[in-house]
XYZ file of N, CA and C in Angstrom:
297
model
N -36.425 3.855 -51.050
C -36.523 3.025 -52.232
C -36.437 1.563 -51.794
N -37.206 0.898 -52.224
C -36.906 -0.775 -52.306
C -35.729 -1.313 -52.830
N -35.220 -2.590 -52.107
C -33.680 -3.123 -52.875
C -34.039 -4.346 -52.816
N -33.806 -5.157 -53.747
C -34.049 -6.697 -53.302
C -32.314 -7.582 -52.890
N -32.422 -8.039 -51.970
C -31.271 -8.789 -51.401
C -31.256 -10.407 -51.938
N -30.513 -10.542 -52.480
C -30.219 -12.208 -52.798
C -29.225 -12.605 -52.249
N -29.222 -13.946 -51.495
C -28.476 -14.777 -50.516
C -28.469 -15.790 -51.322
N -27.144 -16.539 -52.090
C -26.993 -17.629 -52.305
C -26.208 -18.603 -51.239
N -27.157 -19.887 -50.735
C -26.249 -20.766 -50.248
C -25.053 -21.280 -50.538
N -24.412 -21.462 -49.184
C -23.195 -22.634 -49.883
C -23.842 -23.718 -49.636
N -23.538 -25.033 -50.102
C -23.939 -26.266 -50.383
C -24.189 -26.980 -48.844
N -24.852 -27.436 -48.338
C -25.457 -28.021 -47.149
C -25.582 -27.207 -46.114
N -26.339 -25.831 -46.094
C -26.129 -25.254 -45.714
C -27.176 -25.387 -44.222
N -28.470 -26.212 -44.608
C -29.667 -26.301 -43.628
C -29.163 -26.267 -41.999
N -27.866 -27.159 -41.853
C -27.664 -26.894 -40.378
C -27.477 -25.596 -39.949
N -26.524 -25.180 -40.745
C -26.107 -23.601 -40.145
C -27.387 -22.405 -40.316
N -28.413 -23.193 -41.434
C -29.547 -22.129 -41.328
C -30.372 -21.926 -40.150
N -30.734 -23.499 -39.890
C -31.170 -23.540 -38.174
C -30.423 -23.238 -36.976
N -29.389 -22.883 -37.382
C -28.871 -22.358 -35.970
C -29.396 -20.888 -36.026
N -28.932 -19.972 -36.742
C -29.219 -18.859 -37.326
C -30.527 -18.036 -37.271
N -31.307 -18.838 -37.527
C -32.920 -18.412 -38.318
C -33.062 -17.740 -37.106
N -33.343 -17.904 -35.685
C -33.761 -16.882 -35.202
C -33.343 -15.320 -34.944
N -31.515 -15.135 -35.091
C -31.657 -14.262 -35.223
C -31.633 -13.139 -36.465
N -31.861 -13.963 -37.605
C -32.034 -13.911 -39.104
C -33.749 -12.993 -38.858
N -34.392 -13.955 -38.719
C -36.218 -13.679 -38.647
C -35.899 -12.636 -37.801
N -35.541 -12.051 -36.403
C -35.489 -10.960 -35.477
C -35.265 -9.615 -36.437
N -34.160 -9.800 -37.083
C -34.100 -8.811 -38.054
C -34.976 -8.498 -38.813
N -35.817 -9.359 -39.699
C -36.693 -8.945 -40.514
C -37.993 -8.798 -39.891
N -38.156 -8.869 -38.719
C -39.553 -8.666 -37.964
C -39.421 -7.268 -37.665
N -38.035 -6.299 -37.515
C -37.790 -5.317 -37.264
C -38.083 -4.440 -38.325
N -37.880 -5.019 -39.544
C -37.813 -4.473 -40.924
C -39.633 -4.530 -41.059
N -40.521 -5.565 -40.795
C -41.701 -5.344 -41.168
C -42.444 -4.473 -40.050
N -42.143 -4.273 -38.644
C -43.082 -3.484 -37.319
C -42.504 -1.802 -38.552
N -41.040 -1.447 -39.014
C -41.067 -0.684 -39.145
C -42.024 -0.207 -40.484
N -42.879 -1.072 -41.280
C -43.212 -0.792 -42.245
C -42.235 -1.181 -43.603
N -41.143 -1.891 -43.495
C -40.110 -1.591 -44.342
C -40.054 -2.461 -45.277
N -40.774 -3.888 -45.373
C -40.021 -4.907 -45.723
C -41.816 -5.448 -46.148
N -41.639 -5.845 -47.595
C -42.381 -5.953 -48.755
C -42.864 -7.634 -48.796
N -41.557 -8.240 -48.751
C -41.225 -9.742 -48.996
C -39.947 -10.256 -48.223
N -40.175 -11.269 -47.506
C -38.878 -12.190 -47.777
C -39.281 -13.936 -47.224
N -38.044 -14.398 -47.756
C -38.221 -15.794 -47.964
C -37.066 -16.574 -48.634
N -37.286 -18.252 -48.566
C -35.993 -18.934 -49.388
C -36.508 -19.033 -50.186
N -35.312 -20.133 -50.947
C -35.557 -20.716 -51.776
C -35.549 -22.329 -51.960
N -36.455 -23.324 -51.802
C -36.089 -24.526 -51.072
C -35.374 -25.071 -52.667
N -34.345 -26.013 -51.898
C -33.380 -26.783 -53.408
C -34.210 -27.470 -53.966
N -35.717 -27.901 -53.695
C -36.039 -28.555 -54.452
C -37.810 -28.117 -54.789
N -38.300 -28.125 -55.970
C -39.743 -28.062 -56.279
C -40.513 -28.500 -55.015
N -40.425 -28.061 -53.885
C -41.088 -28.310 -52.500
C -41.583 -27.140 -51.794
N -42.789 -26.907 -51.285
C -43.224 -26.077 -49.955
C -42.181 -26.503 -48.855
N -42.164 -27.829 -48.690
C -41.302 -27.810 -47.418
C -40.357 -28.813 -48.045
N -39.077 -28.669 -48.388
C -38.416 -29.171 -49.228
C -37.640 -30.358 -48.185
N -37.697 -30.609 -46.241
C -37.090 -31.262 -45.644
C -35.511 -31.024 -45.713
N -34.780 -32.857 -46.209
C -33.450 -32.423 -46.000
C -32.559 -31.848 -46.845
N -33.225 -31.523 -47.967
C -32.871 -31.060 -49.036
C -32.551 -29.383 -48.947
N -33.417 -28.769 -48.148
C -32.993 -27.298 -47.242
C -33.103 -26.653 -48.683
N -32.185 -25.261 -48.724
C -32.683 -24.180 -49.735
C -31.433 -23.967 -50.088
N -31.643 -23.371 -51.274
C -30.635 -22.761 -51.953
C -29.962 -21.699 -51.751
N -31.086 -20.742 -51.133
C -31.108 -19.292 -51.124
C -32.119 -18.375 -50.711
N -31.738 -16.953 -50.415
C -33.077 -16.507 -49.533
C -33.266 -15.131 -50.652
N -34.589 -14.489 -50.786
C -34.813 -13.052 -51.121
C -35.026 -12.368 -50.397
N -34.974 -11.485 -49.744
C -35.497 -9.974 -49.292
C -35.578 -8.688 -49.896
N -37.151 -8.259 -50.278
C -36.581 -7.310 -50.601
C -37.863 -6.199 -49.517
N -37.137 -4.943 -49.519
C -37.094 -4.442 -48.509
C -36.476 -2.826 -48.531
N -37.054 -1.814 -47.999
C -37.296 -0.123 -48.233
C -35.566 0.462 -47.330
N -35.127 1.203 -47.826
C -34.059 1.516 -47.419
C -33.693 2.846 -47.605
N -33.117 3.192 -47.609
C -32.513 5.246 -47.441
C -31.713 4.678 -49.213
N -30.479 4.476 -48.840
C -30.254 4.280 -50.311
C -29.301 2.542 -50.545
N -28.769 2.862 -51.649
C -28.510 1.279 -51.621
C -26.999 1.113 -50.771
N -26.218 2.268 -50.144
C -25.582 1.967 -49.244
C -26.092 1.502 -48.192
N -26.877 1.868 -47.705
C -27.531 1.316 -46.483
C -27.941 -0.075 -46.544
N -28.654 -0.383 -47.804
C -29.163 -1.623 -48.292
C -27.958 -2.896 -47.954
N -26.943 -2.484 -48.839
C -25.668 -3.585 -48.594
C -25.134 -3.684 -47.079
N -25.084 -2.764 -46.207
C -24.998 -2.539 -44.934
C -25.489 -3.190 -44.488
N -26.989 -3.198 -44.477
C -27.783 -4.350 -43.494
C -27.483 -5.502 -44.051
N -27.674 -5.640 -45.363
C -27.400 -7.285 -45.980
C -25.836 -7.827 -45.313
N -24.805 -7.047 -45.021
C -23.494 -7.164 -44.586
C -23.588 -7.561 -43.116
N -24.677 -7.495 -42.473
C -24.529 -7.870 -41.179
C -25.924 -8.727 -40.614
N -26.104 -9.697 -41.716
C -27.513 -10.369 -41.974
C -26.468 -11.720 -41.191
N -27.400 -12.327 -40.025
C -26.750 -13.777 -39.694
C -26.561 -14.627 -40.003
N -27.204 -14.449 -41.455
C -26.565 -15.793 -42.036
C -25.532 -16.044 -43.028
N -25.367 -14.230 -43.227
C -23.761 -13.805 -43.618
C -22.825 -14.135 -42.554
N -22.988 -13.824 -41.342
C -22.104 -13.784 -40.489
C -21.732 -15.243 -40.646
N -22.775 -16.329 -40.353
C -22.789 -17.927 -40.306
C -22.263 -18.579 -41.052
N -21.814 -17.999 -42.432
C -21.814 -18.863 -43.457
C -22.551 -19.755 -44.749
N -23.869 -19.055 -44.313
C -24.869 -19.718 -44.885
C -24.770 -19.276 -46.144
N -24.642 -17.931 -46.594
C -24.222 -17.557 -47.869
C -23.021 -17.297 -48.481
N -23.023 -18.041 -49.477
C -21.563 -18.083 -50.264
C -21.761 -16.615 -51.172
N -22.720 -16.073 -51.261
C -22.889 -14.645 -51.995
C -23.928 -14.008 -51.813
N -23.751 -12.690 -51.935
C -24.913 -11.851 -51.462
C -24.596 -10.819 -52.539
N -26.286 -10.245 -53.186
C -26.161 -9.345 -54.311
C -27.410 -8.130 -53.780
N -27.111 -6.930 -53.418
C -28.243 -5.998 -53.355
C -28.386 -4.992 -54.398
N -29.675 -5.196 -55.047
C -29.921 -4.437 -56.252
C -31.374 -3.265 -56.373
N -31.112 -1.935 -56.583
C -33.070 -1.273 -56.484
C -33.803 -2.362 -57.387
N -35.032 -2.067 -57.144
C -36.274 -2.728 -57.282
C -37.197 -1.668 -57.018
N -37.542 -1.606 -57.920
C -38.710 -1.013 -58.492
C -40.451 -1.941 -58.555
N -40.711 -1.817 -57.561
C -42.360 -2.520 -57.711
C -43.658 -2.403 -58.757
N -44.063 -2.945 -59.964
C -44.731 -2.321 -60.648
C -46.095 -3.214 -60.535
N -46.595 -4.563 -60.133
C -47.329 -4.763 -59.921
C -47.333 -5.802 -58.523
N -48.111 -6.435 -57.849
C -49.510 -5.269 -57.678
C -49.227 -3.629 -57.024
């Protein structure tokens, strides 16, 4: 089943995202070779493609899993949980209805 993962930042978070991101992206490159992973991405703080120093708010993933224990599991050991980058993390099913 699909779960979508929401990562809310804590507030200035862009440094600690760049430290992070690579082994953040490693993970989800694992999640897409396996077929698993639908979407993911931030959220920049501001009405921007590339929002600069203003950085993001928050990230989505959502992404195929056994069940939603497993789901919170991986989200529990996501690096930018470990880092600090998120002040909260919510994993919920998702159901895909279009496209």
């Amino acid at each position: 089943m699909w779960y979508a993962i929401t990562g809310i930042d804590v507030e200035n978070s862009l440094d600690k995202r760049k430290t992070v991101r690579p082994a953040h992206v490693t993970r989800l490159q694992k999640l897409l070779e396996e077929g698993r992973l639908l979407l993911a991405g931030p959220f920049p703080a501001i009405d921007a493609e590339d929002p600069g120093p203003a950085g993001f708010s928050g990230s989505l993933i959502i992404a195929e899993f056994d069940d939603l224990a497993a789901a919170k599991d991986w989200a529990d050991h996501d690096p930018y949980r470990a880092a600090g980058v998120y002040r909260e993390v919510t994993v919920r099913p998702f159901r895909q209805t279009l496209p």
